[in-house]
Tab-separated table of C-alpha atoms in Angstrom:
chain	number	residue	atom	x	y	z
S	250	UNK	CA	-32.100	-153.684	7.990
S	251	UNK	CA	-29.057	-155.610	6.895
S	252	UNK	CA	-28.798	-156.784	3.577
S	253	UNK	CA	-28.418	-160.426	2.934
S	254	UNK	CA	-27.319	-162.278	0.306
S	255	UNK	CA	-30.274	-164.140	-1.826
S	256	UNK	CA	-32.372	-162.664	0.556
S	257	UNK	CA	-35.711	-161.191	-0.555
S	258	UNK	CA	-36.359	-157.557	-0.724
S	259	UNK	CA	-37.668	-156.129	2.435
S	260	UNK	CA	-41.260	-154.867	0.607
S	261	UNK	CA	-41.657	-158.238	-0.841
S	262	UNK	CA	-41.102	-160.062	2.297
S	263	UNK	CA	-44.077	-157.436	4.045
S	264	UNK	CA	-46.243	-158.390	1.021
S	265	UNK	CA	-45.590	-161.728	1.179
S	266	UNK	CA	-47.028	-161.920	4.832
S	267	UNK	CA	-49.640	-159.834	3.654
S	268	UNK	CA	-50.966	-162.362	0.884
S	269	UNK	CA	-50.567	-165.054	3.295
S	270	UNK	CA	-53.178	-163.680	5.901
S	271	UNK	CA	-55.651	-163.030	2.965
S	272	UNK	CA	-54.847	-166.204	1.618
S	273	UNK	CA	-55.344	-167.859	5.126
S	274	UNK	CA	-58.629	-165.947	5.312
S	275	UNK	CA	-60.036	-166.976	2.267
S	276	UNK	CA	-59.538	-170.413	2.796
S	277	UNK	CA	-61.336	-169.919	6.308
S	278	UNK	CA	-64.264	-168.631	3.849
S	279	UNK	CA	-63.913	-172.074	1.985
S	280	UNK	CA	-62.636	-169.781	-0.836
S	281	UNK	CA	-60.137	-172.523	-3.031
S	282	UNK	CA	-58.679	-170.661	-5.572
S	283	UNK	CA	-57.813	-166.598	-6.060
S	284	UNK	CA	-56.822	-164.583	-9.327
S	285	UNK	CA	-53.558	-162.112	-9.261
S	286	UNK	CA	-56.104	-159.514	-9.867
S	287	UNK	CA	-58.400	-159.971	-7.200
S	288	UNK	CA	-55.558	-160.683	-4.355
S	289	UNK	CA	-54.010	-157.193	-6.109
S	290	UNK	CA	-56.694	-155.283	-5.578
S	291	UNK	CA	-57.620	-156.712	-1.702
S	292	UNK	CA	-54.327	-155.347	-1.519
S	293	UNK	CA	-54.832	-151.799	-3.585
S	294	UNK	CA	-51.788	-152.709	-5.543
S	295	UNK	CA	-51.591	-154.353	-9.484
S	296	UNK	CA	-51.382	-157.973	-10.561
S	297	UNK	CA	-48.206	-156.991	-12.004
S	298	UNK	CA	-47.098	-156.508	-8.790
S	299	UNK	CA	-48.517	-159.900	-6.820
S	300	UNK	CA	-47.397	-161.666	-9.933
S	301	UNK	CA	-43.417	-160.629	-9.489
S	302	UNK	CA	-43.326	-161.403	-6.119
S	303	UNK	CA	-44.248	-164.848	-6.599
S	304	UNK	CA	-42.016	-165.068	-9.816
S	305	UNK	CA	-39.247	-163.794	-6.923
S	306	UNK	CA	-40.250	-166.842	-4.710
S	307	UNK	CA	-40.007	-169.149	-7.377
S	308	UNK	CA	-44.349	-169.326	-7.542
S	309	UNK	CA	-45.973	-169.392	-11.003
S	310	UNK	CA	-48.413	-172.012	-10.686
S	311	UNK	CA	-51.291	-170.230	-12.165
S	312	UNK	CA	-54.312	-172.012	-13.733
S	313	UNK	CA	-57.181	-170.686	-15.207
S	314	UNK	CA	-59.069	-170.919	-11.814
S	315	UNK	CA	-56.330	-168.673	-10.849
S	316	UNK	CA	-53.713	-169.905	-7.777
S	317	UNK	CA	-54.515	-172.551	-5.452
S	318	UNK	CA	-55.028	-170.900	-2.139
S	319	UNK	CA	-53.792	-173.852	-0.118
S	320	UNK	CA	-50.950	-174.548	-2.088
S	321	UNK	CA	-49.658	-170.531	-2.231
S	322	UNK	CA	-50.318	-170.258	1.586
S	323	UNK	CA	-47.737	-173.349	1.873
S	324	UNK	CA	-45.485	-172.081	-0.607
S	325	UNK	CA	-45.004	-168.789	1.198
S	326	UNK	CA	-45.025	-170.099	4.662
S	327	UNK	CA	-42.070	-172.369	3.176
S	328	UNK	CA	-40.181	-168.888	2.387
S	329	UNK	CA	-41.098	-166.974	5.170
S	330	UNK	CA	-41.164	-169.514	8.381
S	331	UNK	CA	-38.153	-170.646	10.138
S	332	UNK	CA	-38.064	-174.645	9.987
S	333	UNK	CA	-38.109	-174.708	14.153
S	334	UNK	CA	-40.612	-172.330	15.525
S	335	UNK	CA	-38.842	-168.958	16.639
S	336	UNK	CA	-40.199	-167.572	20.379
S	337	UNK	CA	-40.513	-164.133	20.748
S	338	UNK	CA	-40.100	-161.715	24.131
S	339	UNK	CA	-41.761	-158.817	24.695
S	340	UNK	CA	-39.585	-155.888	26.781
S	341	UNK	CA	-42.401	-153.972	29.070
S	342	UNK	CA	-45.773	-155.064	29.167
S	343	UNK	CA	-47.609	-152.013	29.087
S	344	UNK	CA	-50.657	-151.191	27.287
S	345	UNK	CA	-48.701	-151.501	23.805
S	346	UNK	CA	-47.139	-154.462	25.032
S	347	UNK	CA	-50.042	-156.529	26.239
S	348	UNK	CA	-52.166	-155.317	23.057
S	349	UNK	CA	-49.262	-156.933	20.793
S	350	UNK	CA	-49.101	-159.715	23.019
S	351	UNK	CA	-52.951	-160.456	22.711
S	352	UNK	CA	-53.420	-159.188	19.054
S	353	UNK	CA	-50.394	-161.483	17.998
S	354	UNK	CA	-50.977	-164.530	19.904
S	355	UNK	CA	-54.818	-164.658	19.039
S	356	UNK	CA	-53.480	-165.536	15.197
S	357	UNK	CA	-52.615	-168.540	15.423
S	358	UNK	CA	-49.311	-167.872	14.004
S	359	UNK	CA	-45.961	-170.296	13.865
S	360	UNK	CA	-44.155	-167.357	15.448
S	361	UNK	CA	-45.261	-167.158	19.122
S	362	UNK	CA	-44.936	-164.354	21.804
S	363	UNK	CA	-43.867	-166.885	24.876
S	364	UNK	CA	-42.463	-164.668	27.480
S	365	UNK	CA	-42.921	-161.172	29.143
S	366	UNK	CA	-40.680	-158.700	30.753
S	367	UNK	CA	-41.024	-155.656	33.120
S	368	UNK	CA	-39.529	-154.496	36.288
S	369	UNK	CA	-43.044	-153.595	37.924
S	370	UNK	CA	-43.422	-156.074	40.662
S	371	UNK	CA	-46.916	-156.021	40.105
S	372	UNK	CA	-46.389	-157.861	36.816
S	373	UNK	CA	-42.822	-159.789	37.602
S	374	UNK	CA	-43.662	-163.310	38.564
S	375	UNK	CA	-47.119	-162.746	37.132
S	376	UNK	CA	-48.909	-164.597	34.243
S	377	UNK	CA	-50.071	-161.789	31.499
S	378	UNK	CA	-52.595	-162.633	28.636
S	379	UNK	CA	-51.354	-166.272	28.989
S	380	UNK	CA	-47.786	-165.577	29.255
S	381	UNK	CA	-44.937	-165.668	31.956
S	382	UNK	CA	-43.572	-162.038	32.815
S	383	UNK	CA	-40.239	-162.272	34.228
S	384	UNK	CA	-37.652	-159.611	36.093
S	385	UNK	CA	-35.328	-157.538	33.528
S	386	UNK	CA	-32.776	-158.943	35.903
S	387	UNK	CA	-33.586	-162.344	34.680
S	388	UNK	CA	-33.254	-161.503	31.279
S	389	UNK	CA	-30.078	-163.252	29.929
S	390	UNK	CA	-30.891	-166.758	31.833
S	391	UNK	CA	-34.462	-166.783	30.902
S	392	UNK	CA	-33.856	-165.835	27.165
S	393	UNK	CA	-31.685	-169.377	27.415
S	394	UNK	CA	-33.582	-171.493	29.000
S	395	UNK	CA	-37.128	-170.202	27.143
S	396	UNK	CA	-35.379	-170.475	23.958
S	397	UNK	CA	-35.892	-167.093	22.280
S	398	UNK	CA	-34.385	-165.583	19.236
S	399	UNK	CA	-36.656	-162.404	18.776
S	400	UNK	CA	-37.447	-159.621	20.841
S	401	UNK	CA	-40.501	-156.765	20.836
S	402	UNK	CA	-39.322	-153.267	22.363
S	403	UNK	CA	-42.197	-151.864	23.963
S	404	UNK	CA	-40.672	-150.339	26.875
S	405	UNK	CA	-40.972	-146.690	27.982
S	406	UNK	CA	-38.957	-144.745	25.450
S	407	UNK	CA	-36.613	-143.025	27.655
S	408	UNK	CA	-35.349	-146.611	29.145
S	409	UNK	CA	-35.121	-148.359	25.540
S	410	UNK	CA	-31.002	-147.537	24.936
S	411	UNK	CA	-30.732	-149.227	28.435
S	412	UNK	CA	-32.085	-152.259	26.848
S	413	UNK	CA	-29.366	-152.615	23.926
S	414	UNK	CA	-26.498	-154.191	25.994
S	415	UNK	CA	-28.529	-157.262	27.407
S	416	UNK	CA	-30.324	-157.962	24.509
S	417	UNK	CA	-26.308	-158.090	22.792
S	418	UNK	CA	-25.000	-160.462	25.491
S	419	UNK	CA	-28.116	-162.577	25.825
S	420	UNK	CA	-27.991	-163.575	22.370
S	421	UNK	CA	-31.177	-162.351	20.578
S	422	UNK	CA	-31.382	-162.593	16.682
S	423	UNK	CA	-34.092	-159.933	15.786
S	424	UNK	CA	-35.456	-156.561	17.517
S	425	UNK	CA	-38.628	-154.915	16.931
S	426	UNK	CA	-38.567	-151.800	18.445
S	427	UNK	CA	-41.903	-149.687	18.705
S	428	UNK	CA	-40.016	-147.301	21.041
S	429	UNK	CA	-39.310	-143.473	19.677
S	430	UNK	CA	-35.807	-143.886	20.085
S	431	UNK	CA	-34.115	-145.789	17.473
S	432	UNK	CA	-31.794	-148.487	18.437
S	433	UNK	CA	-28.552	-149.790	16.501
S	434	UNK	CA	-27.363	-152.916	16.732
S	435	UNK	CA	-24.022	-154.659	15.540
S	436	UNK	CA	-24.161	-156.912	12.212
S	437	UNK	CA	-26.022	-159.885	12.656
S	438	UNK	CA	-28.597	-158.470	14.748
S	439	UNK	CA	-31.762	-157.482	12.972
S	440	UNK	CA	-33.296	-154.470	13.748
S	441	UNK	CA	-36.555	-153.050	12.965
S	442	UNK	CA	-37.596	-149.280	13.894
S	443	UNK	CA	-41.269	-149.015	13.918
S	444	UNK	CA	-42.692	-145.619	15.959
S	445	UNK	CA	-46.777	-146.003	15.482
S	446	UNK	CA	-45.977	-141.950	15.577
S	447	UNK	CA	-44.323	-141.761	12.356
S	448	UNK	CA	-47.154	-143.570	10.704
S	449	UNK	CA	-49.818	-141.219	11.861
S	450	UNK	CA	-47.608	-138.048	10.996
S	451	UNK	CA	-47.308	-139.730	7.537
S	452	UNK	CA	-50.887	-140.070	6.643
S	453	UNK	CA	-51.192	-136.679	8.018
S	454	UNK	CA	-48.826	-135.510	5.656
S	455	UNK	CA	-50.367	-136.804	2.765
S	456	UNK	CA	-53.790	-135.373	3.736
S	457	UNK	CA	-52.629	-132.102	4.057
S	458	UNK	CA	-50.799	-131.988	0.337
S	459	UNK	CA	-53.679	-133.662	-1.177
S	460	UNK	CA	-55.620	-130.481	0.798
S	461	UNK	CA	-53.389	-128.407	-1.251
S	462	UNK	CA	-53.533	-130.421	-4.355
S	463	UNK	CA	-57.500	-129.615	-4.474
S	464	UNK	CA	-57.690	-126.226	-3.820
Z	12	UNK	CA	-50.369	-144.822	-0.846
Z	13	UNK	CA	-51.977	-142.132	-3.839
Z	14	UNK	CA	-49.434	-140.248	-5.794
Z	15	UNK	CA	-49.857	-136.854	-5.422
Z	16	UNK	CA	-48.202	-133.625	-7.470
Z	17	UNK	CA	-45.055	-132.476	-5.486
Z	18	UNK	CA	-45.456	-134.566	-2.497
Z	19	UNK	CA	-41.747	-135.328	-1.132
Z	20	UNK	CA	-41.899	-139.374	-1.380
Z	21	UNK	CA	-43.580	-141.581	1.336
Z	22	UNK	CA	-40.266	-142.801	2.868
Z	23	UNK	CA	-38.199	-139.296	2.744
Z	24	UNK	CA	-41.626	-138.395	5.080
Z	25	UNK	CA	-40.964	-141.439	7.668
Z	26	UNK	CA	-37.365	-140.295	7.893
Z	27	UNK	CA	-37.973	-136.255	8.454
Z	28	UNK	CA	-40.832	-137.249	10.818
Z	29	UNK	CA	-38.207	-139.856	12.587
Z	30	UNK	CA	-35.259	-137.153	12.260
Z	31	UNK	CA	-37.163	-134.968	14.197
Z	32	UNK	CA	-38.538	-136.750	17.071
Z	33	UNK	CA	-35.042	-137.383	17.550
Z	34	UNK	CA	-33.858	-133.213	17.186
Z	35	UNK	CA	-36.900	-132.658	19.846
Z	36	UNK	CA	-35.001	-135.056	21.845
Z	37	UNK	CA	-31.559	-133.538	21.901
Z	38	UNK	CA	-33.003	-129.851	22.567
Z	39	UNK	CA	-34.690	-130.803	25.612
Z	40	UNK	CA	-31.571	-132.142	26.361
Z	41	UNK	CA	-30.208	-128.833	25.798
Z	42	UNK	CA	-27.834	-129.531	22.870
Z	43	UNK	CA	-27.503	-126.852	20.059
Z	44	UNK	CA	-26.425	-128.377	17.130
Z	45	UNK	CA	-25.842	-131.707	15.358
Z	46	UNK	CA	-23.908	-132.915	12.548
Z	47	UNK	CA	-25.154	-135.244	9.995
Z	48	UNK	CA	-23.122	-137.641	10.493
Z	49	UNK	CA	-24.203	-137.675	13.910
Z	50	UNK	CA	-27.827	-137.809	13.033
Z	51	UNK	CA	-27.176	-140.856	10.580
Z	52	UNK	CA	-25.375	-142.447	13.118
Z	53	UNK	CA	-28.473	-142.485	15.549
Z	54	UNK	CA	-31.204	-143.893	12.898
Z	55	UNK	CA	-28.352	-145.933	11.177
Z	56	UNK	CA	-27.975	-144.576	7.771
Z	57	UNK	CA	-25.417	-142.788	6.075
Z	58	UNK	CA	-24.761	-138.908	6.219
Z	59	UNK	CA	-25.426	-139.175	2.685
Z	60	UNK	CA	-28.703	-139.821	2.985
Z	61	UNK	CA	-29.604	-137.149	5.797
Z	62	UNK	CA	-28.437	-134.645	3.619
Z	63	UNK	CA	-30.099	-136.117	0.506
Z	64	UNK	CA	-33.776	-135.526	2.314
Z	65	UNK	CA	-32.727	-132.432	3.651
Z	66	UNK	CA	-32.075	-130.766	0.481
Z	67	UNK	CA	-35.231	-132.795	-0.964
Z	68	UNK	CA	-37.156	-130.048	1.338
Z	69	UNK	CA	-34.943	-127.644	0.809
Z	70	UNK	CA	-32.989	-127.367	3.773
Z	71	UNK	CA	-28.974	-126.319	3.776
Z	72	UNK	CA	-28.291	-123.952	5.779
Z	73	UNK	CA	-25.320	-126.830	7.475
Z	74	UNK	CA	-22.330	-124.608	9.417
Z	75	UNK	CA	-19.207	-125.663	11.204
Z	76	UNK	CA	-21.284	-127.114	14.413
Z	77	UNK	CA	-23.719	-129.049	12.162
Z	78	UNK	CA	-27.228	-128.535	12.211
Z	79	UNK	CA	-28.980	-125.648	13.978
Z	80	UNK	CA	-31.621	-128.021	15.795
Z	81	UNK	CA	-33.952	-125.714	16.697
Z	82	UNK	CA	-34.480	-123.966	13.525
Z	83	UNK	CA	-34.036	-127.628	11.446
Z	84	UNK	CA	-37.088	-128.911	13.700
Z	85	UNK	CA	-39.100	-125.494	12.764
Z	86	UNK	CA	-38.022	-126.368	8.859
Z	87	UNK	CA	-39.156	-129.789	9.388
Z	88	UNK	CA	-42.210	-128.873	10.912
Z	89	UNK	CA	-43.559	-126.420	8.550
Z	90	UNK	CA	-43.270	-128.790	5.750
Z	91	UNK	CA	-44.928	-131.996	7.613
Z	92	UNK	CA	-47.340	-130.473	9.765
Z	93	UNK	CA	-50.632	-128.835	8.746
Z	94	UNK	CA	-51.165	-125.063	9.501
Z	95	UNK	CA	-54.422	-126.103	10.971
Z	96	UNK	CA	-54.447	-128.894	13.812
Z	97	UNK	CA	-55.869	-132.029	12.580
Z	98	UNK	CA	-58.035	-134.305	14.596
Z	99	UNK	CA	-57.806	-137.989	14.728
Z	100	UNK	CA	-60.008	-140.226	16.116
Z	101	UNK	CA	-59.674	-144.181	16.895
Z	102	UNK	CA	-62.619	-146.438	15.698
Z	103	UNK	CA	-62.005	-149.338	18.405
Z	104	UNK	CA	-60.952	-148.459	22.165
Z	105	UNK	CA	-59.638	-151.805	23.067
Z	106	UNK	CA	-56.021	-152.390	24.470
Z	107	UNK	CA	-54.367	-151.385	20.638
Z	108	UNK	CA	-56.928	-148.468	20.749
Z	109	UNK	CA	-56.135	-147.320	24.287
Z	110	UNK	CA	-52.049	-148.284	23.262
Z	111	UNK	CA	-51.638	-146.095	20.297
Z	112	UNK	CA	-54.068	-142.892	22.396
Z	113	UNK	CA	-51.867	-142.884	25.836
Z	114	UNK	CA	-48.850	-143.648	23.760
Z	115	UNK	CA	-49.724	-140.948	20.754
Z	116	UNK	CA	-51.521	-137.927	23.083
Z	117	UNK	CA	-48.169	-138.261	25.783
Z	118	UNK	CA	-45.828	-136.801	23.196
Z	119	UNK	CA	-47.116	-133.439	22.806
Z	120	UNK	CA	-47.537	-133.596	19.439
Z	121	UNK	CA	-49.777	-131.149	17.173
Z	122	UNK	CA	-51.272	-134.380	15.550
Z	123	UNK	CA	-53.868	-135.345	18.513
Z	124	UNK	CA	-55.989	-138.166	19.296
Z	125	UNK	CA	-59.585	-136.654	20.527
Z	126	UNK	CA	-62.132	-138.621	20.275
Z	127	UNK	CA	-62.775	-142.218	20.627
Z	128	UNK	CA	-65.379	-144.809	19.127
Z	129	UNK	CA	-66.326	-147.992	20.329
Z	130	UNK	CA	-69.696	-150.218	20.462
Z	131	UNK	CA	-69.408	-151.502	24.037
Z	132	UNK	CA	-71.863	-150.012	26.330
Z	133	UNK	CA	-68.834	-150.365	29.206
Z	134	UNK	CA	-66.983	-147.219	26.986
Z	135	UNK	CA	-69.738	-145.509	25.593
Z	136	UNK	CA	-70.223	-142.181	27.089
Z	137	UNK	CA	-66.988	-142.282	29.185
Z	138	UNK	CA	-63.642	-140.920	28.969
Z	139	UNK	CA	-61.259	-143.138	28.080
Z	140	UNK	CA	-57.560	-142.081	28.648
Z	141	UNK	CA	-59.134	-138.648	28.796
Z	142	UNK	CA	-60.917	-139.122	25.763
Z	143	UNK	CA	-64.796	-138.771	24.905
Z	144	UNK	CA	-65.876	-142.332	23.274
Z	145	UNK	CA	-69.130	-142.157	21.467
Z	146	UNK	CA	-71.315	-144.985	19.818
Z	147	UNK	CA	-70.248	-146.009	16.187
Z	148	UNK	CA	-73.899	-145.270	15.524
Z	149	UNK	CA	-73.336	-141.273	16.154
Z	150	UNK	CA	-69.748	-141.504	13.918
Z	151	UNK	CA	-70.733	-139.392	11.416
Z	152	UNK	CA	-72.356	-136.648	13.641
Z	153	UNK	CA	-69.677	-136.202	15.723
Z	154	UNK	CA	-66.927	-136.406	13.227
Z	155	UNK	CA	-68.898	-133.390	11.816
Z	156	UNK	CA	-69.046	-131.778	15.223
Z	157	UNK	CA	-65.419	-132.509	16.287
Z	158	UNK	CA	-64.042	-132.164	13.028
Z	159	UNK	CA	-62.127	-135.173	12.696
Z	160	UNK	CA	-60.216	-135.491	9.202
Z	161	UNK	CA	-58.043	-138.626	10.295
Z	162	UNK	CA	-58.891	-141.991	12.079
Z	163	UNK	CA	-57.114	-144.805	13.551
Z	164	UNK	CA	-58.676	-147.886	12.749
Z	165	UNK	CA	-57.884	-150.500	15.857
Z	166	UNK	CA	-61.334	-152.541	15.905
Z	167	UNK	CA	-61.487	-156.103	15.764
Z	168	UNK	CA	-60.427	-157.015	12.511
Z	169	UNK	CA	-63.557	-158.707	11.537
Z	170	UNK	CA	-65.872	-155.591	11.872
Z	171	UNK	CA	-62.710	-153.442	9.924
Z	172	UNK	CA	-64.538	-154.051	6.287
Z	173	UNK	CA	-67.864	-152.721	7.950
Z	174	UNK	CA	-66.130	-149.745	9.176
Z	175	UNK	CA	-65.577	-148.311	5.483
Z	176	UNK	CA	-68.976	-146.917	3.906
Z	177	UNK	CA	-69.050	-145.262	7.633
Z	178	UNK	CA	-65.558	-143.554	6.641
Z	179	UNK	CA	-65.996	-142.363	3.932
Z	180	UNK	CA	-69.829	-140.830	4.377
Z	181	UNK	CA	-67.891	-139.103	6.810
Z	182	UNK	CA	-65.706	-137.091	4.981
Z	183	UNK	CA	-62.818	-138.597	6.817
Z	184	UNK	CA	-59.664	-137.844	4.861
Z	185	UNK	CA	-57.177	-139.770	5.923
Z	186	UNK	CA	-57.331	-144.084	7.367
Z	187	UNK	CA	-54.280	-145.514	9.496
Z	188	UNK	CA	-55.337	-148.998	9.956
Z	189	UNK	CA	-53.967	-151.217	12.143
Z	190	UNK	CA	-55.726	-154.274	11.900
Z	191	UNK	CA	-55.052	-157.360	8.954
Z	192	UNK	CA	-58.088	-156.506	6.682
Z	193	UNK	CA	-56.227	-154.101	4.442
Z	194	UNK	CA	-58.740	-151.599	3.642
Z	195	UNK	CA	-59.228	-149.634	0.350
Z	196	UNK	CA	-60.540	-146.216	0.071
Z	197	UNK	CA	-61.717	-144.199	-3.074
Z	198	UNK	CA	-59.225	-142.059	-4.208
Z	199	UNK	CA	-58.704	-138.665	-2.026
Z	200	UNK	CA	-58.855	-141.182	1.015
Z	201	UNK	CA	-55.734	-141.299	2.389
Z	202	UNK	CA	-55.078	-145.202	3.712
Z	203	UNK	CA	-52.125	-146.374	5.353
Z	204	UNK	CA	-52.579	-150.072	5.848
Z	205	UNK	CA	-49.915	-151.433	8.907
Z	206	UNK	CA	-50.276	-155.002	10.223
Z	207	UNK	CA	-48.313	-155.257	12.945
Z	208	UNK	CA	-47.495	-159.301	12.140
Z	209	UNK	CA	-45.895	-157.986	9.252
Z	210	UNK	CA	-43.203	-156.173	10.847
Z	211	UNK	CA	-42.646	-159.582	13.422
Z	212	UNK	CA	-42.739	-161.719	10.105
Z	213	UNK	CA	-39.954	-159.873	8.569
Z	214	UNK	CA	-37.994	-159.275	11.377
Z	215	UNK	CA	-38.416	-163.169	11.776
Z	216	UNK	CA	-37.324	-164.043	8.319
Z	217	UNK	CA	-34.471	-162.383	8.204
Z	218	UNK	CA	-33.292	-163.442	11.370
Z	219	UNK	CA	-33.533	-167.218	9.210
Z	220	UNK	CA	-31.736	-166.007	6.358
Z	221	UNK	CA	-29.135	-164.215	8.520
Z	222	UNK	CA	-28.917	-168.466	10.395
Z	223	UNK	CA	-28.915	-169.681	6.824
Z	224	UNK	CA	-26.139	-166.996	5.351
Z	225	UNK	CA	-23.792	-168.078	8.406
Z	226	UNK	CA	-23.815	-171.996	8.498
């Protein structure tokens, strides 16, 4: 990921989403106010921790209730959210692509996955979990005229490197790419790796040395 | 993510696990040997740092052609795999469930996805993906009997806090979980906690501060 000036650091940013969907279920719950240590250790990190990320943000209005849900969940959606909503695309709408298109969409989120693409002709011209799915071929015009500035990779792997020239010319912002093949983009584009493979072989890791730790 | 004696740190195990789905890639496609440069160049960090993590697990053995891929993917995988094959399971065969199983059991990895669990009488007792999925009822019995040490948690996210006395009577050693309850685990538990609206979120706000930095 690039790094911007003033911008926040990368693991804040994550936590900062984080706190907001706890924050956005606790008020769901009717719950008005939260201590650092509590929303720390929903989180299984310290209050330290929560409270320098809000110091970072500019957030320190702590009474002896402990923050104001409402008025954190505003304060953070003021950092984090784009003044005019942002539409995203998803690139193949396979199983992982329909399952982040549903699990996404259900949330209720500012950000909002509005268009699909594929080449199977059983899905182009199709509506899929409530959104359009149009032609790869399409890709440039329909990224105009549907307005969107971020894009989900969740193509086959072996076809994701074809996908790094149209998403340059049609003018996308941000890339998530779940592929296994990373994908580098010039400056200005942001780019975020994310193989669900990786993640797994991680936690595996750390089972096996804590294995070795114990006996 | 517990601290553990030794362990090589969380993100140098992302990167070797990334740096070597991409050497599997280049020796099916026949090629020998790769320079670091080259291998930076394809997950978009510096040489510096490929080399750094590579002599973090003690790795050097760099010639005049680069890498050796075959025997750097051996050296890679006798420090992140286990010598014993773990089993995962996923708690939650709905379309992120039957995502991550296709996606995870197609690459021929030693890490395997075996057994599913679900509550809906439509999965129970089938195969799924070519999967067994049992009742959440029979979890700990046939964690026992399939010896499962790792699960994937992709249930709805409002069953996800019911889902961890279950765990942990298990013996399970090891939590990925995908949904936006973050989960904690007594230490020894293992929990990686990965939202998947956290990675659009960031990719989002950048993509702001990248429009901000420029006008």
């Amino acid at each position: 990921m690039a790094a911007l000036t003033n911008a926040i650091p990368e693991k804040t940013v994550e936590r900062l989403s984080e706190y907001r969907r706890t924050l956005l279920a606790c008020h769901k719950q009717g719950i008005s106010h939260i201590f650092s240590h509590v929303l720390a250790g929903i989180h299984g990190i310290t209050a330290v921790q929560v409270r320098r990320d809000l110091m970072l943000i500019g957030f320190s209005s702590d009474t002896k209730k402990g923050y104001d849900v409402q008025v954190l969940i505003n304060y953070i959606s003021n950092i984090l959210d784009s003044p005019t909503p942002m539409n995203v695309a998803v690139l193949g709408m396979g199983h992982l692509g329909q399952a982040i298109t549903k699990y996404f969409n259900s949330k209720g989120l500012k950000l909002r996955i509005t268009t699909a693409f594929d080449v199977d002709p059983q899905k182009v011209g199709h509506e899929i979990d409530g959104i359009p799915c149009f032609h790869m071929d399409q890709f440039e015009k329909a990224v105009e005229e549907r307005d969107i500035s971020i894009v989900v990779v969740s193509s086959p792997t072996n076809v994701a490197l074809d996908l790094v020239v149209p998403i340059i010319n049609a003018g996308i912002r941000g890339v998530l790419n779940f592929t296994s093949t990373p994908l580098n983009f010039p400056q200005g584009i942001i780019v975020e790796n994310y193989d669900i493979t990786t993640l797994l072989e991680k936690v595996a890791y750390f089972v096996k040395e804590s294995d070795s730790n114990n006996s």
